[in-house]
Coordinates of C-alpha atoms and ligand atoms in Angstrom, one line a residue:
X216 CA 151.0 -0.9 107.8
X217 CA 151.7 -4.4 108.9
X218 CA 152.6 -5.2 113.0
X219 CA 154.6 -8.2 113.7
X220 CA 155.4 -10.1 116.5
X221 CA 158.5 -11.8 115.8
X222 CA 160.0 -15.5 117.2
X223 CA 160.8 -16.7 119.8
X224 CA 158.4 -16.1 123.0
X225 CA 156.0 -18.4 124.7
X226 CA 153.3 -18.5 122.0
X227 CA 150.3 -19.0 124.6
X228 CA 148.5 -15.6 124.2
X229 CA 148.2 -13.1 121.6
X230 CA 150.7 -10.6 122.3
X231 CA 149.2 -7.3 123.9
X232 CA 151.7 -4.8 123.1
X233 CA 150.0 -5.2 119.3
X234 CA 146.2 -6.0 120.2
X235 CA 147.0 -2.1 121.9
X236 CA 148.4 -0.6 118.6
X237 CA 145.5 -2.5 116.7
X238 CA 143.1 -0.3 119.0
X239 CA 144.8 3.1 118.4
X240 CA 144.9 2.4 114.7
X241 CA 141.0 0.9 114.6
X242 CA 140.4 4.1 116.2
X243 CA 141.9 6.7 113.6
X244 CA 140.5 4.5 111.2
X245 CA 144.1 3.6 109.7
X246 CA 144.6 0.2 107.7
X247 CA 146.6 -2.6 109.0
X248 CA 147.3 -6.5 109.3
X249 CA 148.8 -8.3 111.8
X250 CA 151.5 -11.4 111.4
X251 CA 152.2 -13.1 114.9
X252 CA 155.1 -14.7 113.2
X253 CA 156.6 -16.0 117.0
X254 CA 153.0 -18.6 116.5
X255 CA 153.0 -19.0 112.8
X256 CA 156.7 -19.8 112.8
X257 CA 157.1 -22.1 115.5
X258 CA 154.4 -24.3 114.0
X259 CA 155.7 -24.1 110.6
X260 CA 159.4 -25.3 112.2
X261 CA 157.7 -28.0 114.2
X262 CA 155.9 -29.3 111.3
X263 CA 158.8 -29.3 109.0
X264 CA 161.0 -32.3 109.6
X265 CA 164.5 -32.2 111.2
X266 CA 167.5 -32.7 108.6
X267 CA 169.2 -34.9 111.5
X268 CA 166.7 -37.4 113.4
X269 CA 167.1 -39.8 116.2
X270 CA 163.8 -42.5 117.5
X271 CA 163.1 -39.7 120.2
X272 CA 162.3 -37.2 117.4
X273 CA 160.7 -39.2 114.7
X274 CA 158.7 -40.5 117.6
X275 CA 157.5 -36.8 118.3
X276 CA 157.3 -35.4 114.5
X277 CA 155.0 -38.7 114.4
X278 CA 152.7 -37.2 117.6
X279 CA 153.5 -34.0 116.4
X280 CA 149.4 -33.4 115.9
X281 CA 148.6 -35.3 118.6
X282 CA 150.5 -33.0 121.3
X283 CA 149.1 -29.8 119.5
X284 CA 145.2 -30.9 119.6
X285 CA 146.2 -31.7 123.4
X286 CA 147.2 -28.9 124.6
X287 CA 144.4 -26.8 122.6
X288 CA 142.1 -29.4 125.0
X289 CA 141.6 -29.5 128.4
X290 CA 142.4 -32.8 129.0
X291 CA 145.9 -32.6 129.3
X292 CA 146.1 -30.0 132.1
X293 CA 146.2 -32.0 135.3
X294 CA 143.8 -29.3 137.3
X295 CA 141.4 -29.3 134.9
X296 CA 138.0 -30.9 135.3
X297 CA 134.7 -30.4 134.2
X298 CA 132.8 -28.4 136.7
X299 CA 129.3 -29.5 137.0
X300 CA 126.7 -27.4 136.7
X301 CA 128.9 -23.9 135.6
X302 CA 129.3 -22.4 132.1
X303 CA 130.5 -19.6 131.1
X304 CA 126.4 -18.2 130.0
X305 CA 125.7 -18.9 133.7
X306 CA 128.5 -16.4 134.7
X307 CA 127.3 -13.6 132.6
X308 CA 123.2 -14.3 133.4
X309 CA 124.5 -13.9 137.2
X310 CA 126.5 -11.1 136.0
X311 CA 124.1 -9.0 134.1
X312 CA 121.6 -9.8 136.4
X313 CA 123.6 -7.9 139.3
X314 CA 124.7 -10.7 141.2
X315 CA 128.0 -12.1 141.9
X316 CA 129.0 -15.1 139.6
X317 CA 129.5 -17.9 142.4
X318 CA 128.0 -21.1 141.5
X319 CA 128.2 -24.0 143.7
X320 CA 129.4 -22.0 147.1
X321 CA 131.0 -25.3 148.5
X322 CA 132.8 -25.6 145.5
X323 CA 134.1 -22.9 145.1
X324 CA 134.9 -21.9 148.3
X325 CA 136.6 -24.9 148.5
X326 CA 140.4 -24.9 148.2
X327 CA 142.2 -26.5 144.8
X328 CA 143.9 -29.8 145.7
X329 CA 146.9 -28.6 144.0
X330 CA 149.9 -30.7 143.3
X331 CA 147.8 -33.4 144.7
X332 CA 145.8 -36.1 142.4
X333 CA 147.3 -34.6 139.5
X334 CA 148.2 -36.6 136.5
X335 CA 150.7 -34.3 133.9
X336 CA 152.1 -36.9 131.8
X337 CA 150.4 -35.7 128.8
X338 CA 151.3 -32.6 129.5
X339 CA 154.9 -32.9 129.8
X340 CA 155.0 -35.7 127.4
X341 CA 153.6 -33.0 124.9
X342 CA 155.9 -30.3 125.8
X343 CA 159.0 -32.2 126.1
X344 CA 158.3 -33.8 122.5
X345 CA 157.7 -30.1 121.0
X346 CA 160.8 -28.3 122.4
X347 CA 162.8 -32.0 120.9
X348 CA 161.8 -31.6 117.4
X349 CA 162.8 -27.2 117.7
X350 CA 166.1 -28.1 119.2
X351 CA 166.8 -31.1 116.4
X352 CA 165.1 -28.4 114.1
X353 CA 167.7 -25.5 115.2
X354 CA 170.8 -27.6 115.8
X355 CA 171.5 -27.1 111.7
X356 CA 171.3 -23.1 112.8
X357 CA 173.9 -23.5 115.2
X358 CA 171.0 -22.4 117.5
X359 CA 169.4 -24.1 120.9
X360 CA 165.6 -23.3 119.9
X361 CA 162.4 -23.9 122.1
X362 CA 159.2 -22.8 122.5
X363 CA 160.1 -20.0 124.4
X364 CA 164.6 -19.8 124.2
X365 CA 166.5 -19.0 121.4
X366 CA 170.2 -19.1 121.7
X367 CA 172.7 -19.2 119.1
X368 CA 176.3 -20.6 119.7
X369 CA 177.8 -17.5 118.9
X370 CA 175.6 -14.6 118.1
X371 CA 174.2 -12.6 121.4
X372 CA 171.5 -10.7 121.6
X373 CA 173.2 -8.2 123.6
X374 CA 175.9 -6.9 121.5
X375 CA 174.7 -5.0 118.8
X376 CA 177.3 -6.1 116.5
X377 CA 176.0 -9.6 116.9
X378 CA 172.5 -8.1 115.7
X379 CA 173.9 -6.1 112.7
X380 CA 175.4 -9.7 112.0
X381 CA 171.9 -11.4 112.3
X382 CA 170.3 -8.8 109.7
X383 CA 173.3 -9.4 107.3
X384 CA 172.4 -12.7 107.3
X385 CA 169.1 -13.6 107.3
X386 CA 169.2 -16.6 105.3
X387 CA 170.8 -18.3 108.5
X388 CA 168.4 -17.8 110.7
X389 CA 166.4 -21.4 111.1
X390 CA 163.0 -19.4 110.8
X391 CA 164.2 -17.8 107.3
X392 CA 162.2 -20.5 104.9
X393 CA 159.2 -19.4 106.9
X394 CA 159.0 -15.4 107.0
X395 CA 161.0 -15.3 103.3
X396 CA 157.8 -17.4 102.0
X397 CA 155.1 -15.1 104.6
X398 CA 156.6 -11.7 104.3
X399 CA 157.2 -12.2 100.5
X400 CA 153.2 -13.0 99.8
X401 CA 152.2 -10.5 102.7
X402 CA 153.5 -7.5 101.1
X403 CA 153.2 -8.1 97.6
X404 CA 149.5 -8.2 98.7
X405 CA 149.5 -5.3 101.2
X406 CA 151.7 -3.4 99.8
X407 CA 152.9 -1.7 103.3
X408 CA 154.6 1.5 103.5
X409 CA 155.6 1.0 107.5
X410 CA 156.5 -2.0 108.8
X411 CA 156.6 -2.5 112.4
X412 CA 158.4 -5.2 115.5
X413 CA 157.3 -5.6 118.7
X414 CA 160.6 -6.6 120.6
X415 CA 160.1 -7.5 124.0
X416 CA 162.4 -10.3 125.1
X417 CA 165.9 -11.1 124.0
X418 CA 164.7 -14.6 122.9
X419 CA 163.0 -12.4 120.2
X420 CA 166.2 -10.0 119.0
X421 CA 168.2 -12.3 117.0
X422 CA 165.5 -13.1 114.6
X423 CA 163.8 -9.9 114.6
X424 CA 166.7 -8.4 112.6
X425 CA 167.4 -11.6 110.8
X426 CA 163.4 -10.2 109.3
X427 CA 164.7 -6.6 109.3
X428 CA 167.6 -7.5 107.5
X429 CA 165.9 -9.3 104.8
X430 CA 162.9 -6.9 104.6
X431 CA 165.9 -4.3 103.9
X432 CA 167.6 -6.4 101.2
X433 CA 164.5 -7.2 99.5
X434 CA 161.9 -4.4 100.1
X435 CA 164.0 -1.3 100.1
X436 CA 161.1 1.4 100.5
X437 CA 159.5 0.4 103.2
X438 CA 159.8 1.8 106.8
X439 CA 160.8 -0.2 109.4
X440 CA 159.5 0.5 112.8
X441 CA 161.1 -1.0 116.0
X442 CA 159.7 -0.8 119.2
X443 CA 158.5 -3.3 122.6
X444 CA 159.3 -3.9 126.1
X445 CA 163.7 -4.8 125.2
X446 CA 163.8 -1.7 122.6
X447 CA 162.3 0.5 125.8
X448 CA 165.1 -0.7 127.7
X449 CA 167.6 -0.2 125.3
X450 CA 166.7 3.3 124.9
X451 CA 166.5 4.4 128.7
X452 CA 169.8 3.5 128.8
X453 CA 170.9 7.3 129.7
X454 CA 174.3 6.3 127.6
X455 CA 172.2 4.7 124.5
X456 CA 173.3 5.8 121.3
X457 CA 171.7 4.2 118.2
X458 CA 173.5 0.7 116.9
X459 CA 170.7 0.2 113.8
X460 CA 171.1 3.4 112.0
X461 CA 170.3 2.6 108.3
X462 CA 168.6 -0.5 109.7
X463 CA 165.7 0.4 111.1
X464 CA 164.0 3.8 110.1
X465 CA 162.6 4.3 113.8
X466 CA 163.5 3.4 117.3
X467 CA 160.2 4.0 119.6
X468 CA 160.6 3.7 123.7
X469 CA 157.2 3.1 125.8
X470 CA 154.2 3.0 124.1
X471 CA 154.0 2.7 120.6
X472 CA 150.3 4.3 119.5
X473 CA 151.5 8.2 119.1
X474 CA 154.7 7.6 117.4
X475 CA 152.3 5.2 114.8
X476 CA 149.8 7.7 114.1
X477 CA 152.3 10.3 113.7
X478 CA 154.0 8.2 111.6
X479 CA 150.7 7.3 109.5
X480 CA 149.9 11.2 109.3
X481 CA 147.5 11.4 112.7
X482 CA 148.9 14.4 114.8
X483 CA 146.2 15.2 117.3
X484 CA 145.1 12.2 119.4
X485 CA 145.0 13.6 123.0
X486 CA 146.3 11.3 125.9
X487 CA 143.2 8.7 124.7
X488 CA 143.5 5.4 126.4
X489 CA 143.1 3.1 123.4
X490 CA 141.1 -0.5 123.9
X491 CA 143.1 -3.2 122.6
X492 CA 142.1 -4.8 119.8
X493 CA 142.2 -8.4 119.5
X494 CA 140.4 -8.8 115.9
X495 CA 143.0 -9.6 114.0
X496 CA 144.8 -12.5 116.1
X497 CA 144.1 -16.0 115.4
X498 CA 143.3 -16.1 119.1
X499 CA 142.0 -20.4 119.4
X500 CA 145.6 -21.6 117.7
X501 CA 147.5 -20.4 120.9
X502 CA 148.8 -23.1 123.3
X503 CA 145.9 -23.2 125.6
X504 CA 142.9 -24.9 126.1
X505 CA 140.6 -21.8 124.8
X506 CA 141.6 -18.0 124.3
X507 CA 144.1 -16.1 127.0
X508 CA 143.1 -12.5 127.0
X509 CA 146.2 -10.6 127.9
X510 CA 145.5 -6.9 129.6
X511 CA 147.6 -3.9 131.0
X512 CA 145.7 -1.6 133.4
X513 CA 148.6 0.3 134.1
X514 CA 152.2 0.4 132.6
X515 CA 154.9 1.3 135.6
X516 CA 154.3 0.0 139.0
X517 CA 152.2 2.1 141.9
X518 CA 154.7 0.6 144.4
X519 CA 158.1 1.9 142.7
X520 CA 159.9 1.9 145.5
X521 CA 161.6 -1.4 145.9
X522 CA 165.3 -1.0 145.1
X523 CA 167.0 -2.8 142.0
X524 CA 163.9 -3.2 140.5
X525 CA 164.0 -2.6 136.4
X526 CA 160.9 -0.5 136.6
X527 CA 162.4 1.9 138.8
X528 CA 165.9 1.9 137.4
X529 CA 164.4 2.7 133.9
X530 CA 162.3 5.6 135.9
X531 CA 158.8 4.4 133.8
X532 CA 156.2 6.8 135.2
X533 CA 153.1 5.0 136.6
X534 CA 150.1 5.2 134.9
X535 CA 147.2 3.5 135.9
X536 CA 143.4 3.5 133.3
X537 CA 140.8 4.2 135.4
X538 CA 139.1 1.4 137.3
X539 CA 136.2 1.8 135.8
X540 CA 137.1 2.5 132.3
X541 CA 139.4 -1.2 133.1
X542 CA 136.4 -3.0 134.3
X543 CA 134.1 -1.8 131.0
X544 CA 137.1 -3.0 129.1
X545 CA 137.7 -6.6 130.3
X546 CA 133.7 -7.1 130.2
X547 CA 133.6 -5.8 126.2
X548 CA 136.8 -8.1 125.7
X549 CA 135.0 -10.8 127.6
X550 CA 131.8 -10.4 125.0
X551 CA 133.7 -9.9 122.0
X552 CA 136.5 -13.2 122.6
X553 CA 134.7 -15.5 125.3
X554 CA 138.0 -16.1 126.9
X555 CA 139.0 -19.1 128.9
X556 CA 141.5 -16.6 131.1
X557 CA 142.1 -13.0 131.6
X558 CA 145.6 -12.5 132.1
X559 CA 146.3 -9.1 133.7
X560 CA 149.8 -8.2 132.6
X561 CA 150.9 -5.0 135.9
X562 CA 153.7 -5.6 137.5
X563 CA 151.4 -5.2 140.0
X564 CA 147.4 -5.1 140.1
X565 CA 146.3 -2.3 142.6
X566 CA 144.2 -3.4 145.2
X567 CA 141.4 -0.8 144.4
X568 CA 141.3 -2.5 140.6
X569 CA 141.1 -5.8 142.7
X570 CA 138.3 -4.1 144.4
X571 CA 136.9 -3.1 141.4
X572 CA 137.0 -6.7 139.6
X573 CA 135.2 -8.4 142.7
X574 CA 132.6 -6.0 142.7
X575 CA 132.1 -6.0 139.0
X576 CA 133.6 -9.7 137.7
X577 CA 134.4 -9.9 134.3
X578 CA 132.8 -13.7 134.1
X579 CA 135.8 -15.6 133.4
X580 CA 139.0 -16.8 135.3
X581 CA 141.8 -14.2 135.6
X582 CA 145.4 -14.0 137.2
X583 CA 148.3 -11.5 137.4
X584 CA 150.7 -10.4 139.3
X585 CA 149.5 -8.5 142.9
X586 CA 152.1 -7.0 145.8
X587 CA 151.8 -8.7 149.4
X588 CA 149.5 -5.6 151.2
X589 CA 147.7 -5.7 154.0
X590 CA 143.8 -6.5 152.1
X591 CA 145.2 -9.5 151.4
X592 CA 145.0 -10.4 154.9
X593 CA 141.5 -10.2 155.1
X594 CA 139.6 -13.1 154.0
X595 CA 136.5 -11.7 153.1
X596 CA 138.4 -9.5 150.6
X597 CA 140.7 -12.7 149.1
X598 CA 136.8 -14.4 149.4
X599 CA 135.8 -11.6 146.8
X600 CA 138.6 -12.2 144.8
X601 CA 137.9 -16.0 144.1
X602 CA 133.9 -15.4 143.3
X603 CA 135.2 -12.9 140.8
X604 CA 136.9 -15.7 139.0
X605 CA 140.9 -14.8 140.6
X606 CA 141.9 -18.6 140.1
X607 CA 145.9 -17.5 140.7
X608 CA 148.2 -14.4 142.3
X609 CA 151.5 -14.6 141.4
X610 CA 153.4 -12.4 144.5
X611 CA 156.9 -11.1 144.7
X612 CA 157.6 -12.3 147.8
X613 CA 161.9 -12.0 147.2
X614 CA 162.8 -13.0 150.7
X615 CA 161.7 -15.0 153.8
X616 CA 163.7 -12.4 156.1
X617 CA 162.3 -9.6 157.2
X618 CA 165.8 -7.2 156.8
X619 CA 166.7 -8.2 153.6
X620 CA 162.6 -7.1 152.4
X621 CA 163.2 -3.8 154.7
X622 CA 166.8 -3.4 152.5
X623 CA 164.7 -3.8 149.3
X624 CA 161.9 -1.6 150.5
X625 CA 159.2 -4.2 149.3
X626 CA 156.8 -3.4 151.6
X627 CA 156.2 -6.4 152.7
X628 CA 155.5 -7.6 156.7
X629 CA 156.2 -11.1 156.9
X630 CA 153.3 -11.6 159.2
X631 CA 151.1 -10.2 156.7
X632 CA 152.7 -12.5 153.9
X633 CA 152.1 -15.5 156.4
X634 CA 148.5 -14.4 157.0
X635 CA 147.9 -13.5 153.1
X636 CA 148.7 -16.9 152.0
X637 CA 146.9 -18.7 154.2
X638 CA 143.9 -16.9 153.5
X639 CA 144.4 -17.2 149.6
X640 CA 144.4 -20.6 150.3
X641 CA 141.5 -20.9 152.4
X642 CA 139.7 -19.0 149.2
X643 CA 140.7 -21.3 146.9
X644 CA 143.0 -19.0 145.2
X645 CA 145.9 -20.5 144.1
X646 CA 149.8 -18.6 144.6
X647 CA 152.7 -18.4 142.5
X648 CA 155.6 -17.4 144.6
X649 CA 159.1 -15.5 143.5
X650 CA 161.7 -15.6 145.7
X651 CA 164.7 -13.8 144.8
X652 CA 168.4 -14.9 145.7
X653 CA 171.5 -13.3 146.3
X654 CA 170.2 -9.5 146.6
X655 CA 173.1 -7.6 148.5
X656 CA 171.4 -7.5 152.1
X657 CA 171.2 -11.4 151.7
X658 CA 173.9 -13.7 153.3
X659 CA 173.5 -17.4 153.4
X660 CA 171.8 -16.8 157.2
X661 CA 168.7 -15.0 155.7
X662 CA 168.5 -16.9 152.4
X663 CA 168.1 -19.9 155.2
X664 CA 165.0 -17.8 156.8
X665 CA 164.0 -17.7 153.1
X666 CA 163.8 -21.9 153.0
X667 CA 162.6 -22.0 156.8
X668 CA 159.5 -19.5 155.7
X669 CA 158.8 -21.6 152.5
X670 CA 159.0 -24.7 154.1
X671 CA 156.0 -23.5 156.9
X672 CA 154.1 -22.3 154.2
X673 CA 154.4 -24.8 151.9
X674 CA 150.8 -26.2 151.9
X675 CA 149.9 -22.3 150.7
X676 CA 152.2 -22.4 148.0
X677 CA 150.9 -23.7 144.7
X678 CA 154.1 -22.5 142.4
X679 CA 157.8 -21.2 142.9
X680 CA 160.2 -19.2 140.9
X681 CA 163.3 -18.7 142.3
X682 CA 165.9 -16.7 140.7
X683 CA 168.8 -15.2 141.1
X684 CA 168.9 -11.2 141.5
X685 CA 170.6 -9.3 138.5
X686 CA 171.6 -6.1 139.0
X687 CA 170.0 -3.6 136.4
X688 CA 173.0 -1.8 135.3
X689 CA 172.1 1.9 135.1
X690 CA 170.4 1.6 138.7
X691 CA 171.2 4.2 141.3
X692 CA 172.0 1.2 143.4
X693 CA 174.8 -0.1 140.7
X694 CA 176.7 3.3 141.2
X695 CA 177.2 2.1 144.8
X696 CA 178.3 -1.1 144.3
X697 CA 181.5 -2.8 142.4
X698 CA 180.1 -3.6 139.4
X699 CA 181.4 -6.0 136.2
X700 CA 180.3 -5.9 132.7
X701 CA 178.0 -9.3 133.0
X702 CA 176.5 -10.2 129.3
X703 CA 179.4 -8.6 127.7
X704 CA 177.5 -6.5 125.4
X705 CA 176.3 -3.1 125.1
X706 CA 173.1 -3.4 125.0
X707 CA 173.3 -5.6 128.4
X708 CA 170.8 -4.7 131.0
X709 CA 172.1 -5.8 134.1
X710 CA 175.3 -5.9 135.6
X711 CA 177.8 -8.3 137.8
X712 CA 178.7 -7.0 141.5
X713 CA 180.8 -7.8 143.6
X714 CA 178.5 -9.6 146.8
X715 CA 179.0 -7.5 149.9
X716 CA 179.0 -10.2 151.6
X717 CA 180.6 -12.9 149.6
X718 CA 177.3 -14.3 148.5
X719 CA 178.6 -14.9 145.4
X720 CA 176.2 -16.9 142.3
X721 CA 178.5 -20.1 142.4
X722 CA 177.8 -19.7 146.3
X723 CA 174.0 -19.0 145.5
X724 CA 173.5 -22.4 142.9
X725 CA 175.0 -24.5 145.3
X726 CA 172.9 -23.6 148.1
X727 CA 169.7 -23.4 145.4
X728 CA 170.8 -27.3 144.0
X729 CA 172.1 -28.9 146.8
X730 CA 169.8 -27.5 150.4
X731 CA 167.0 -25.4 149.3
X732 CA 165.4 -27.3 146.4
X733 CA 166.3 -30.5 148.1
X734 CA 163.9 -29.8 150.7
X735 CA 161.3 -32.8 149.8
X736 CA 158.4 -29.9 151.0
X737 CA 160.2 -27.8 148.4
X738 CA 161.0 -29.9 145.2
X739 CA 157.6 -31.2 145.7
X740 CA 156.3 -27.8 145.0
X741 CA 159.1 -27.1 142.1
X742 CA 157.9 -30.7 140.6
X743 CA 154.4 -29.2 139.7
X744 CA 155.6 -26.6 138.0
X745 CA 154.6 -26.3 134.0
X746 CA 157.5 -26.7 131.8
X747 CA 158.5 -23.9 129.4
X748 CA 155.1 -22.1 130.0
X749 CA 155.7 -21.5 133.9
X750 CA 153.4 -19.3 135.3
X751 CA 151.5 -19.1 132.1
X752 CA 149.9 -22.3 132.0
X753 CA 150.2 -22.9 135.7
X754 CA 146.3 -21.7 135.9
X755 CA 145.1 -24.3 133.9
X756 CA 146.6 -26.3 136.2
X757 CA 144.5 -25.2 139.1
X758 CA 141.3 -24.4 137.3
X759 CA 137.8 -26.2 136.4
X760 CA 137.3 -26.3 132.8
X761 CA 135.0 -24.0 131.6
Ligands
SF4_49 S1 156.4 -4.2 143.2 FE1 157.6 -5.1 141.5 S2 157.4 -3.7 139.8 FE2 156.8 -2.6 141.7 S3 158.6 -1.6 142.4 FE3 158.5 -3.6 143.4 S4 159.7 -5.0 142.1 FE4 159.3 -3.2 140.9

């Protein structure tokens, strides 16, 4: 069996839908090799040179190594600076001796001066030259590439015609001299009788079935396996009916391990909770300054309550691994990778696993995504946090107005946000703020609370992400509300609405461009924001190398 990642998605960390199969597969002893074709084929585009140039992107073919060996440094992250007297070995000598990891208390009690001091030119010099040479690179595709977009002029990865189309024509896809050259050697060696996609974002569709279509016209035989994250949404789609018959040979929703070992013979493998495996990734070439270790504690959310979220629409059940069993996990993954960064991928960490990691640290940074509760109004907890290596909590805060988070049912007080952030910040914990626009309790009234609440937080803010709601199209919420097709495609996800009250999006921009990110507390904030890799690299940018 070979498992593929296809292009494009932010190649930063190995991706962990796989490194989960690899462990159900390790496991049952089953045969396999990984192709993260998303990192091998953006670097084989960025090294190959444009047909068109211009000085802008002979200058950056010309750096081309130059930016790569960066941003596999630490150097080029502004928050980044040697921190005397730590080391990763100190960590686990703390650790295994039972004590908590905290070094220099001062230090690191101390908060990050972030958005202050910080010199990202190389950074963004790197960045900006990379995503130049992919768009002079795709512009022959008829596609606006990146390091993390993929967008052809006509085709869409929401219509399934448009997809069909892709896999007809492989040969036009810009990555085609790439995976025709990989896949051909790949399987003449392996000789595969299942080949299988992770799809997760729709970045990734277009030239996942540009593969599938040229795996079909040239290795008829083999089975081809789609699942991921989109292909999951696709199929709770209570209406879905299958576009890719005689395309791809299975369809799987959720996780992927039974459906594999079924598919590979194994029938009984209880409800085991597999460890990822992350063996057979190439886990230093990432863009990063050392190995991100992506891991899922839980798949669902234990919130599931606010409305219009995905999650909820989709009706994934929440299932948590036990703290414990998490905990053993991150500290064998720890051992076996020596990560620079755990990234913990729940849509939200429960605060007993938080409890959990500060009382038993893995020894290295980690972030993820946590809800606004009450523990995080307690400083001693958020104190706990940081000295088990939390360096960032990214928080769906949506709203500055407390109505519009009672409409959503987020759960969230707004004394309680206040209070959490300014505690985070007094531990040194850095924040990563989502604030969502244009949801249908909000008017331009509360969406002005929203700007008031950021603006009096703003020295607790390290990062913002503002967007502007979407409404999930098979919601109970869209049956109440006038809704238009918005992607134009059936396998669209979300749907246009007619705003209750007239907060329409042209409405929404205009207030987003010319009031709230005008705000000079504001843009300052949006200013520090990594390009492309977001929230991704934004650690790095608040971290001490380690
Ligand atoms: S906390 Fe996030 S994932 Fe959970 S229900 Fe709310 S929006 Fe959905």
């Amino acid at each position: 069996m070979i498992l593929i990642y296809p292009p494009v998605a932010k190649p930063s960390e190995p991706p962990a839908g796989i490194a989960k199969l690899c462990g159900a597969l390790n496991h049952h002893g089953m045969k396999y090799r990984v192709l993260d074709a998303n990192l091998e084929g953006l670097l084989s585009l960025l090294k190959t040179p444009p047909v068109s140039s211009d000085t802008w992107t002979s200058r950056a073919l010309r750096h081309l190594s130059r930016h790569l060996d960066s941003l596999h440094g630490w150097d080029a992250y502004p928050g980044s600076r040697k921190f005397p007297g730590s080391s990763r070995e100190d960590e686990c000598a703390h650790r295994l001796a039972g004590m908590s990891p905290h070094r220099d208390v001062d230090q690191e009690l101390r908060p990050l001066p972030v958005g202050l001091h910080q010199d990202d030119g190389r950074y963004r010099r790197a960045i900006k030259d990379l995503s130049r040479l992919l768009e002079m690179t795709g512009r022959s595709s008829r596609v606006r590439l990146g390091l993390a977009n993929y967008q052809h002029e006509e085709l869409s990865p929401t219509r399934s015609t448009d997809l069909v189309r892709a896999a007809e024509n492989p040969e036009d896809n810009p990555f085609y001299p790439y995976f025709r050259k990989r896949l051909t050697e790949l399987l003449k060696k392996e000789q595969p009788s299942i080949i299988g996609f992770s799809l997760n974002y729709l970045s990734q569709a277009l030239c996942t079935f540009a593969m599938i279509g040229f795996l079909k016209q040239e290795w008829t035989g083999v089975k081809l396996v789609l699942g991921g994250g989109l292909v999951t949404s696709w199929m709770r789609n209570p209406y879905w009916q299958n576009p890719f018959k005689g395309l791809v040979d299975h369809l799987v929703a959720g996780p992927g391990e039974a459906s594999l070992l079924s598919l590979m013979g194994v029938l009984q493998f209880g409800d085991n909770h597999f460890w990822p495996n992350y063996d057979s990734f190439p886990v230093r070439d990432y863009f990063a300054p050392g190995p991100i270790l992506p891991y899922s504690s839980s798949s669902g959310c234990y919130w599931n309550r606010c409305s219009f979220c995905p999650e909820r629409a989709e009706g994934n059940p929440y299932i948590p691994i036990p703290v414990e069993e998490v905990v053993s996990d991150l500290l064998r993954l720890v051992d076996r990778h020596k990560p620079v960064l755990i990234h913990l991928l729940d849509n939200a960490i429960s605060p007993s696993l938080m409890k959990a990691i500060s009382e038993h640290p893995p020894g290295v940074p980690w972030y993820g995504f946590a809800r606004v509760t009450r523990h995080l109004t307690d400083l001693d907890f958020c104190l706990a946090l940081k000295r088990s290596g939390c360096v960032m909590l990214k928080l769906g805060l949506e709203s500055g107005d407390q109505a519009v988070l009672d409409d959503l049912q987020k759960g969230i007080n707004l004394e309680e946000a206040s209070s959490a952030l300014k505690n985070l910040k007094k531990a040194g914990i850095a924040t990563y703020i989502y604030l969502l626009f244009g949801t249908p309790p909000e008017s331009l009234i509360e969406a002005r609370r929203t700007l008031e609440f950021v603006v009096k937080h703003h020295d607790c803010i390290g990062f913002l992400n503002l967007a502007i709601f979407n409404m999930p199209i098979y919601g109970p919420e869209a049956q109440q509300i006038e809704t238009k097709t918005f992607y134009e495609g059936d396998l669209s996800l979300y749907t246009s609405f007619d705003h209750p009250k007239g907060w329409s999006r042209p409405l929404i921009r205009q207030f987003l461009d010319k009031e709230f990110k005008r705000h000079p507390a504001i843009s300052s904030i949006l200013r520090r924001d990594p390009p492309v890799f977001t929230s991704n690299h934004a650690p790095f940018f608040v971290m001490k190398e380690r």
